[in-house]
PDB file of N, CA and C in Angstrom:
ATOM      1  N   VAL A   1      -4.343 -12.087  -9.427  1.00  0.00           N
ATOM      2  CA  VAL A   1      -5.325 -11.224  -8.879  1.00  0.00           C
ATOM      3  C   VAL A   1      -4.830 -10.439  -7.886  1.00  0.00           C
ATOM      4  N   ALA A   2      -3.836 -11.038  -6.974  1.00  0.00           N
ATOM      5  CA  ALA A   2      -3.413 -10.083  -5.859  1.00  0.00           C
ATOM      6  C   ALA A   2      -2.460  -8.919  -6.628  1.00  0.00           C
ATOM      7  N   LEU A   3      -1.847  -9.193  -7.578  1.00  0.00           N
ATOM      8  CA  LEU A   3      -0.930  -8.153  -7.997  1.00  0.00           C
ATOM      9  C   LEU A   3      -1.907  -6.940  -8.683  1.00  0.00           C
ATOM     10  N   VAL A   4      -3.280  -7.276  -8.881  1.00  0.00           N
ATOM     11  CA  VAL A   4      -3.768  -6.023  -9.436  1.00  0.00           C
ATOM     12  C   VAL A   4      -4.788  -5.741  -8.164  1.00  0.00           C
ATOM     13  N   GLY A   5      -5.136  -6.592  -7.308  1.00  0.00           N
ATOM     14  CA  GLY A   5      -6.230  -6.305  -6.240  1.00  0.00           C
ATOM     15  C   GLY A   5      -5.761  -5.679  -5.227  1.00  0.00           C
ATOM     16  N   ILE A   6      -4.360  -5.923  -4.928  1.00  0.00           N
ATOM     17  CA  ILE A   6      -3.954  -5.090  -3.814  1.00  0.00           C
ATOM     18  C   ILE A   6      -3.666  -3.733  -3.965  1.00  0.00           C
ATOM     19  N   PRO A   7      -3.268  -3.260  -5.081  1.00  0.00           N
ATOM     20  CA  PRO A   7      -3.205  -1.875  -5.245  1.00  0.00           C
ATOM     21  C   PRO A   7      -4.426  -1.211  -5.569  1.00  0.00           C
ATOM     22  N   MET A   8      -5.445  -1.925  -5.832  1.00  0.00           N
ATOM     23  CA  MET A   8      -6.681  -1.417  -6.085  1.00  0.00           C
ATOM     24  C   MET A   8      -7.443  -1.141  -4.554  1.00  0.00           C
ATOM     25  N   PHE A   9      -7.050  -2.210  -3.691  1.00  0.00           N
ATOM     26  CA  PHE A   9      -7.647  -1.807  -2.459  1.00  0.00           C
ATOM     27  C   PHE A   9      -6.935  -0.616  -1.683  1.00  0.00           C
ATOM     28  N   ILE A  10      -5.577  -0.700  -2.012  1.00  0.00           N
ATOM     29  CA  ILE A  10      -4.811   0.352  -1.373  1.00  0.00           C
ATOM     30  C   ILE A  10      -5.349   1.857  -1.833  1.00  0.00           C
ATOM     31  N   GLY A  11      -5.561   1.832  -3.137  1.00  0.00           N
ATOM     32  CA  GLY A  11      -6.286   3.047  -3.844  1.00  0.00           C
ATOM     33  C   GLY A  11      -7.696   3.261  -3.092  1.00  0.00           C
ATOM     34  N   ALA A  12      -8.400   2.272  -2.721  1.00  0.00           N
ATOM     35  CA  ALA A  12      -9.827   2.492  -2.254  1.00  0.00           C
ATOM     36  C   ALA A  12      -9.592   2.986  -0.797  1.00  0.00           C
ATOM     37  N   LEU A  13      -8.373   2.749  -0.224  1.00  0.00           N
ATOM     38  CA  LEU A  13      -8.171   3.439   1.347  1.00  0.00           C
ATOM     39  C   LEU A  13      -8.055   4.857   0.987  1.00  0.00           C
ATOM     40  N   GLY A  14      -7.524   5.297  -0.023  1.00  0.00           N
ATOM     41  CA  GLY A  14      -7.379   6.868  -0.264  1.00  0.00           C
ATOM     42  C   GLY A  14      -5.810   7.230  -0.652  1.00  0.00           C
ATOM     43  N   PHE A  15      -5.072   6.085  -0.847  1.00  0.00           N
ATOM     44  CA  PHE A  15      -3.641   6.296  -1.305  1.00  0.00           C
ATOM     45  C   PHE A  15      -3.681   6.405  -2.743  1.00  0.00           C
ATOM     46  N   THR A  16      -3.736   7.583  -3.543  1.00  0.00           N
ATOM     47  CA  THR A  16      -3.992   7.641  -4.907  1.00  0.00           C
ATOM     48  C   THR A  16      -2.693   8.240  -5.730  1.00  0.00           C
ATOM     49  N   GLY A  17      -2.664   8.128  -6.935  1.00  0.00           N
ATOM     50  CA  GLY A  17      -1.633   8.866  -7.544  1.00  0.00           C
ATOM     51  C   GLY A  17      -1.592  10.392  -7.506  1.00  0.00           C
ATOM     52  N   ALA A  18      -2.744  11.204  -7.173  1.00  0.00           N
ATOM     53  CA  ALA A  18      -2.495  12.527  -6.887  1.00  0.00           C
ATOM     54  C   ALA A  18      -2.344  12.777  -5.434  1.00  0.00           C
ATOM     55  N   GLY A  19      -2.073  11.811  -4.690  1.00  0.00           N
ATOM     56  CA  GLY A  19      -1.776  12.119  -3.140  1.00  0.00           C
ATOM     57  C   GLY A  19      -2.939  11.439  -2.384  1.00  0.00           C
ATOM     58  N   ILE A  20      -2.803  11.564  -1.092  1.00  0.00           N
ATOM     59  CA  ILE A  20      -3.950  11.182  -0.134  1.00  0.00           C
ATOM     60  C   ILE A  20      -5.326  11.910  -0.305  1.00  0.00           C
ATOM     61  N   ALA A  21      -6.125  10.927  -0.502  1.00  0.00           N
ATOM     62  CA  ALA A  21      -7.499  11.814  -0.658  1.00  0.00           C
ATOM     63  C   ALA A  21      -8.009  12.164   0.782  1.00  0.00           C
ATOM     64  N   ALA A  22      -8.632  13.263   0.632  1.00  0.00           N
ATOM     65  CA  ALA A  22      -9.237  13.908   1.811  1.00  0.00           C
ATOM     66  C   ALA A  22     -10.383  13.181   2.358  1.00  0.00           C
ATOM     67  N   GLY A  23     -10.371  13.069   3.911  1.00  0.00           N
ATOM     68  CA  GLY A  23     -11.303  12.347   4.334  1.00  0.00           C
ATOM     69  C   GLY A  23     -11.434  10.819   4.207  1.00  0.00           C
ATOM     70  N   SER A  24     -10.349  10.431   3.846  1.00  0.00           N
ATOM     71  CA  SER A  24     -10.321   9.016   3.638  1.00  0.00           C
ATOM     72  C   SER A  24      -9.699   8.233   4.792  1.00  0.00           C
ATOM     73  N   ILE A  25      -9.710   6.893   4.898  1.00  0.00           N
ATOM     74  CA  ILE A  25      -8.755   6.132   5.906  1.00  0.00           C
ATOM     75  C   ILE A  25      -7.396   6.690   5.948  1.00  0.00           C
ATOM     76  N   ALA A  26      -6.918   6.717   4.505  1.00  0.00           N
ATOM     77  CA  ALA A  26      -5.346   7.037   4.263  1.00  0.00           C
ATOM     78  C   ALA A  26      -5.156   8.348   5.055  1.00  0.00           C
ATOM     79  N   ALA A  27      -6.135   9.228   4.987  1.00  0.00           N
ATOM     80  CA  ALA A  27      -5.858  10.505   5.603  1.00  0.00           C
ATOM     81  C   ALA A  27      -5.865  10.596   7.060  1.00  0.00           C
ATOM     82  N   LYS A  28      -6.759   9.622   7.551  1.00  0.00           N
ATOM     83  CA  LYS A  28      -6.725   9.592   9.035  1.00  0.00           C
ATOM     84  C   LYS A  28      -5.313   8.719   9.581  1.00  0.00           C
ATOM     85  N   MET A  29      -4.989   7.931   8.750  1.00  0.00           N
ATOM     86  CA  MET A  29      -3.537   7.131   8.905  1.00  0.00           C
ATOM     87  C   MET A  29      -2.465   8.360   8.998  1.00  0.00           C
ATOM     88  N   MET A  30      -2.514   8.980   7.881  1.00  0.00           N
ATOM     89  CA  MET A  30      -1.503  10.052   7.804  1.00  0.00           C
ATOM     90  C   MET A  30      -1.289  11.009   8.944  1.00  0.00           C
ATOM     91  N   SER A  31      -2.716  11.408   9.398  1.00  0.00           N
ATOM     92  CA  SER A  31      -2.629  12.391  10.474  1.00  0.00           C
ATOM     93  C   SER A  31      -2.111  11.835  11.769  1.00  0.00           C
ATOM     94  N   ALA A  32      -2.710  10.468  12.162  1.00  0.00           N
ATOM     95  CA  ALA A  32      -2.041   9.772  13.430  1.00  0.00           C
ATOM     96  C   ALA A  32      -0.410   9.608  13.143  1.00  0.00           C
ATOM     97  N   ALA A  33       0.031   9.306  11.955  1.00  0.00           N
ATOM     98  CA  ALA A  33       1.298   9.154  11.889  1.00  0.00           C
ATOM     99  C   ALA A  33       2.139  10.588  12.162  1.00  0.00           C
ATOM    100  N   ALA A  34       1.804  11.540  11.694  1.00  0.00           N
ATOM    101  CA  ALA A  34       2.082  12.996  11.716  1.00  0.00           C
ATOM    102  C   ALA A  34       2.161  13.267  13.106  1.00  0.00           C
ATOM    103  N   ILE A  35       1.072  13.149  13.948  1.00  0.00           N
ATOM    104  CA  ILE A  35       1.043  13.599  15.418  1.00  0.00           C
ATOM    105  C   ILE A  35       2.108  12.556  16.091  1.00  0.00           C
ATOM    106  N   ALA A  36       2.230  11.305  15.966  1.00  0.00           N
ATOM    107  CA  ALA A  36       3.126  10.482  16.543  1.00  0.00           C
ATOM    108  C   ALA A  36       4.463  10.956  16.259  1.00  0.00           C
ATOM    109  N   ASN A  37       5.005  11.541  14.882  1.00  0.00           N
ATOM    110  CA  ASN A  37       6.162  11.922  14.752  1.00  0.00           C
ATOM    111  C   ASN A  37       6.526  13.276  14.813  1.00  0.00           C
ATOM    112  N   GLY A  38       5.506  14.048  15.809  1.00  0.00           N
ATOM    113  CA  GLY A  38       6.080  15.447  15.849  1.00  0.00           C
ATOM    114  C   GLY A  38       5.604  16.340  14.432  1.00  0.00           C
ATOM    115  N   GLY A  39       4.633  16.085  13.799  1.00  0.00           N
ATOM    116  CA  GLY A  39       4.468  16.680  12.441  1.00  0.00           C
ATOM    117  C   GLY A  39       4.665  16.298  11.366  1.00  0.00           C
ATOM    118  N   GLY A  40       5.365  15.294  11.166  1.00  0.00           N
ATOM    119  CA  GLY A  40       5.845  14.737   9.749  1.00  0.00           C
ATOM    120  C   GLY A  40       5.597  13.240   9.606  1.00  0.00           C
ATOM    121  N   VAL A  41       5.507  12.762   8.279  1.00  0.00           N
ATOM    122  CA  VAL A  41       5.557  11.243   8.335  1.00  0.00           C
ATOM    123  C   VAL A  41       6.817  10.761   7.818  1.00  0.00           C
ATOM    124  N   ALA A  42       7.287   9.758   8.827  1.00  0.00           N
ATOM    125  CA  ALA A  42       8.549   9.188   8.513  1.00  0.00           C
ATOM    126  C   ALA A  42       8.611   8.264   7.125  1.00  0.00           C
ATOM    127  N   ALA A  43       9.802   8.640   6.573  1.00  0.00           N
ATOM    128  CA  ALA A  43      10.039   7.811   5.363  1.00  0.00           C
ATOM    129  C   ALA A  43      10.143   6.534   5.618  1.00  0.00           C
ATOM    130  N   GLY A  44       9.650   5.496   4.795  1.00  0.00           N
ATOM    131  CA  GLY A  44       9.781   4.090   5.053  1.00  0.00           C
ATOM    132  C   GLY A  44       8.546   3.530   6.114  1.00  0.00           C
ATOM    133  N   SER A  45       7.661   4.665   6.578  1.00  0.00           N
ATOM    134  CA  SER A  45       6.654   4.094   7.619  1.00  0.00           C
ATOM    135  C   SER A  45       5.520   3.631   6.430  1.00  0.00           C
ATOM    136  N   THR A  46       4.726   2.947   7.447  1.00  0.00           N
ATOM    137  CA  THR A  46       3.416   2.372   6.617  1.00  0.00           C
ATOM    138  C   THR A  46       2.841   3.318   5.782  1.00  0.00           C
ATOM    139  N   VAL A  47       2.399   4.458   6.320  1.00  0.00           N
ATOM    140  CA  VAL A  47       1.757   5.266   5.595  1.00  0.00           C
ATOM    141  C   VAL A  47       2.586   5.690   4.075  1.00  0.00           C
ATOM    142  N   ALA A  48       3.870   5.957   4.403  1.00  0.00           N
ATOM    143  CA  ALA A  48       4.553   6.384   3.252  1.00  0.00           C
ATOM    144  C   ALA A  48       4.753   5.200   2.212  1.00  0.00           C
ATOM    145  N   VAL A  49       5.040   3.958   2.583  1.00  0.00           N
ATOM    146  CA  VAL A  49       4.966   2.794   1.579  1.00  0.00           C
ATOM    147  C   VAL A  49       3.582   2.583   0.985  1.00  0.00           C
ATOM    148  N   LEU A  50       2.533   2.546   1.642  1.00  0.00           N
ATOM    149  CA  LEU A  50       1.408   2.588   1.096  1.00  0.00           C
ATOM    150  C   LEU A  50       0.905   3.674  -0.118  1.00  0.00           C
ATOM    151  N   GLN A  51       1.425   5.126   0.501  1.00  0.00           N
ATOM    152  CA  GLN A  51       1.167   6.030  -0.532  1.00  0.00           C
ATOM    153  C   GLN A  51       2.045   5.849  -1.803  1.00  0.00           C
ATOM    154  N   SER A  52       3.287   5.221  -1.697  1.00  0.00           N
ATOM    155  CA  SER A  52       4.230   4.784  -2.904  1.00  0.00           C
ATOM    156  C   SER A  52       3.500   3.781  -3.828  1.00  0.00           C
ATOM    157  N   ILE A  53       3.100   2.926  -2.871  1.00  0.00           N
ATOM    158  CA  ILE A  53       2.306   1.919  -3.934  1.00  0.00           C
ATOM    159  C   ILE A  53       1.111   2.482  -4.455  1.00  0.00           C
ATOM    160  N   GLY A  54       0.212   3.266  -4.068  1.00  0.00           N
ATOM    161  CA  GLY A  54      -0.879   4.071  -4.436  1.00  0.00           C
ATOM    162  C   GLY A  54      -0.684   4.883  -5.477  1.00  0.00           C
ATOM    163  N   ALA A  55       0.677   5.463  -5.518  1.00  0.00           N
ATOM    164  CA  ALA A  55       0.857   6.517  -6.590  1.00  0.00           C
ATOM    165  C   ALA A  55       1.485   5.751  -7.602  1.00  0.00           C
ATOM    166  N   ALA A  56       2.309   4.896  -7.556  1.00  0.00           N
ATOM    167  CA  ALA A  56       3.301   4.176  -8.796  1.00  0.00           C
ATOM    168  C   ALA A  56       2.872   2.690  -8.799  1.00  0.00           C
ATOM    169  N   GLY A  57       2.150   2.077  -7.721  1.00  0.00           N
ATOM    170  CA  GLY A  57       2.071   0.599  -8.037  1.00  0.00           C
ATOM    171  C   GLY A  57       3.202   0.001  -7.361  1.00  0.00           C
ATOM    172  N   PHE A  58       3.321  -1.620  -7.494  1.00  0.00           N
ATOM    173  CA  PHE A  58       4.457  -2.349  -7.116  1.00  0.00           C
ATOM    174  C   PHE A  58       5.648  -1.971  -7.996  1.00  0.00           C
ATOM    175  N   SER A  59       6.869  -1.906  -7.248  1.00  0.00           N
ATOM    176  CA  SER A  59       8.056  -2.032  -8.179  1.00  0.00           C
ATOM    177  C   SER A  59       8.163  -3.472  -8.666  1.00  0.00           C
ATOM    178  N   VAL A  60       9.157  -3.809  -9.747  1.00  0.00           N
ATOM    179  CA  VAL A  60       9.459  -4.876 -10.145  1.00  0.00           C
ATOM    180  C   VAL A  60       9.756  -6.014  -9.316  1.00  0.00           C
ATOM    181  N   GLY A  61      10.732  -5.632  -8.585  1.00  0.00           N
ATOM    182  CA  GLY A  61      11.076  -6.388  -7.361  1.00  0.00           C
ATOM    183  C   GLY A  61       9.946  -7.026  -6.496  1.00  0.00           C
ATOM    184  N   ALA A  62       9.035  -6.058  -6.232  1.00  0.00           N
ATOM    185  CA  ALA A  62       7.909  -6.584  -5.379  1.00  0.00           C
ATOM    186  C   ALA A  62       6.929  -7.366  -6.048  1.00  0.00           C
ATOM    187  N   LYS A  63       6.888  -7.125  -7.379  1.00  0.00           N
ATOM    188  CA  LYS A  63       5.869  -8.111  -8.198  1.00  0.00           C
ATOM    189  C   LYS A  63       6.573  -9.392  -8.232  1.00  0.00           C
ATOM    190  N   ILE A  64       7.831  -9.475  -8.464  1.00  0.00           N
ATOM    191  CA  ILE A  64       8.553 -10.710  -8.314  1.00  0.00           C
ATOM    192  C   ILE A  64       8.395 -11.589  -6.940  1.00  0.00           C
ATOM    193  N   GLY A  65       8.575 -10.891  -5.803  1.00  0.00           N
ATOM    194  CA  GLY A  65       8.570 -11.223  -4.700  1.00  0.00           C
ATOM    195  C   GLY A  65       7.098 -11.873  -4.560  1.00  0.00           C
ATOM    196  N   LEU A  66       6.101 -10.964  -4.781  1.00  0.00           N
ATOM    197  CA  LEU A  66       4.683 -11.571  -4.543  1.00  0.00           C
ATOM    198  C   LEU A  66       4.365 -12.754  -5.304  1.00  0.00           C
ATOM    199  N   THR A  67       4.608 -12.530  -6.545  1.00  0.00           N
ATOM    200  CA  THR A  67       4.406 -13.812  -7.465  1.00  0.00           C
ATOM    201  C   THR A  67       4.961 -15.206  -6.850  1.00  0.00           C
ATOM    202  N   SER A  68       6.349 -14.946  -6.583  1.00  0.00           N
ATOM    203  CA  SER A  68       6.887 -16.166  -5.846  1.00  0.00           C
ATOM    204  C   SER A  68       6.265 -16.528  -4.680  1.00  0.00           C
ATOM    205  N   ALA A  69       5.933 -15.937  -3.812  1.00  0.00           N
ATOM    206  CA  ALA A  69       5.312 -16.177  -2.357  1.00  0.00           C
ATOM    207  C   ALA A  69       3.855 -16.620  -2.794  1.00  0.00           C
ATOM    208  N   LEU A  70       3.161 -15.837  -3.492  1.00  0.00           N
ATOM    209  CA  LEU A  70       1.918 -16.299  -3.729  1.00  0.00           C
ATOM    210  C   LEU A  70       1.756 -17.796  -4.527  1.00  0.00           C
ATOM    211  N   SER A  71       2.480 -17.952  -5.385  1.00  0.00           N
ATOM    212  CA  SER A  71       2.573 -19.210  -6.171  1.00  0.00           C
ATOM    213  C   SER A  71       2.895 -20.365  -5.185  1.00  0.00           C
ATOM    214  N   THR A  72       3.653 -20.038  -4.121  1.00  0.00           N
ATOM    215  CA  THR A  72       4.145 -21.211  -3.316  1.00  0.00           C
ATOM    216  C   THR A  72       2.826 -21.589  -2.396  1.00  0.00           C
ATOM    217  N   VAL A  73       2.097 -20.274  -2.077  1.00  0.00           N
ATOM    218  CA  VAL A  73       0.798 -20.580  -1.247  1.00  0.00           C
ATOM    219  C   VAL A  73      -0.146 -21.177  -2.057  1.00  0.00           C
ATOM    220  N   GLY A  74      -0.244 -20.803  -3.332  1.00  0.00           N
ATOM    221  CA  GLY A  74      -1.110 -21.552  -4.315  1.00  0.00           C
ATOM    222  C   GLY A  74      -1.184 -22.904  -4.404  1.00  0.00           C
ATOM    223  N   GLY A  75       0.091 -22.990  -4.617  1.00  0.00           N
ATOM    224  CA  GLY A  75       0.550 -24.668  -4.987  1.00  0.00           C
ATOM    225  C   GLY A  75       0.421 -25.554  -3.592  1.00  0.00           C
ATOM    226  N   ALA A  76       0.421 -24.908  -2.484  1.00  0.00           N
ATOM    227  CA  ALA A  76       0.380 -25.559  -1.289  1.00  0.00           C
ATOM    228  C   ALA A  76      -0.957 -25.711  -0.966  1.00  0.00           C
ATOM    229  N   SER A  77      -1.861 -24.968  -1.215  1.00  0.00           N
ATOM    230  CA  SER A  77      -3.272 -25.000  -0.766  1.00  0.00           C
ATOM    231  C   SER A  77      -4.032 -25.752  -2.151  1.00  0.00           C
ATOM    232  N   GLY A  78      -3.282 -26.107  -3.315  1.00  0.00           N
ATOM    233  CA  GLY A  78      -3.874 -26.712  -4.574  1.00  0.00           C
ATOM    234  C   GLY A  78      -3.869 -28.229  -4.025  1.00  0.00           C
TER     235      GLY A  78
END
């Protein structure tokens, strides 16, 4: 559920395949990040990572890591 739900949530914030949606929470985050960095959004920043996930989804490595971590949490809570 998390592997599908998290990217959907990120998309709902305004991080989309077509870029950051105007007027969204993502746009406000990007504006704040750009102001803090003198006009640009730094590579590897939270905004950049969320936009990457919004545009392309999780990488295979991220999916494996999340599956491993979440299965451990699920097993412990079960």
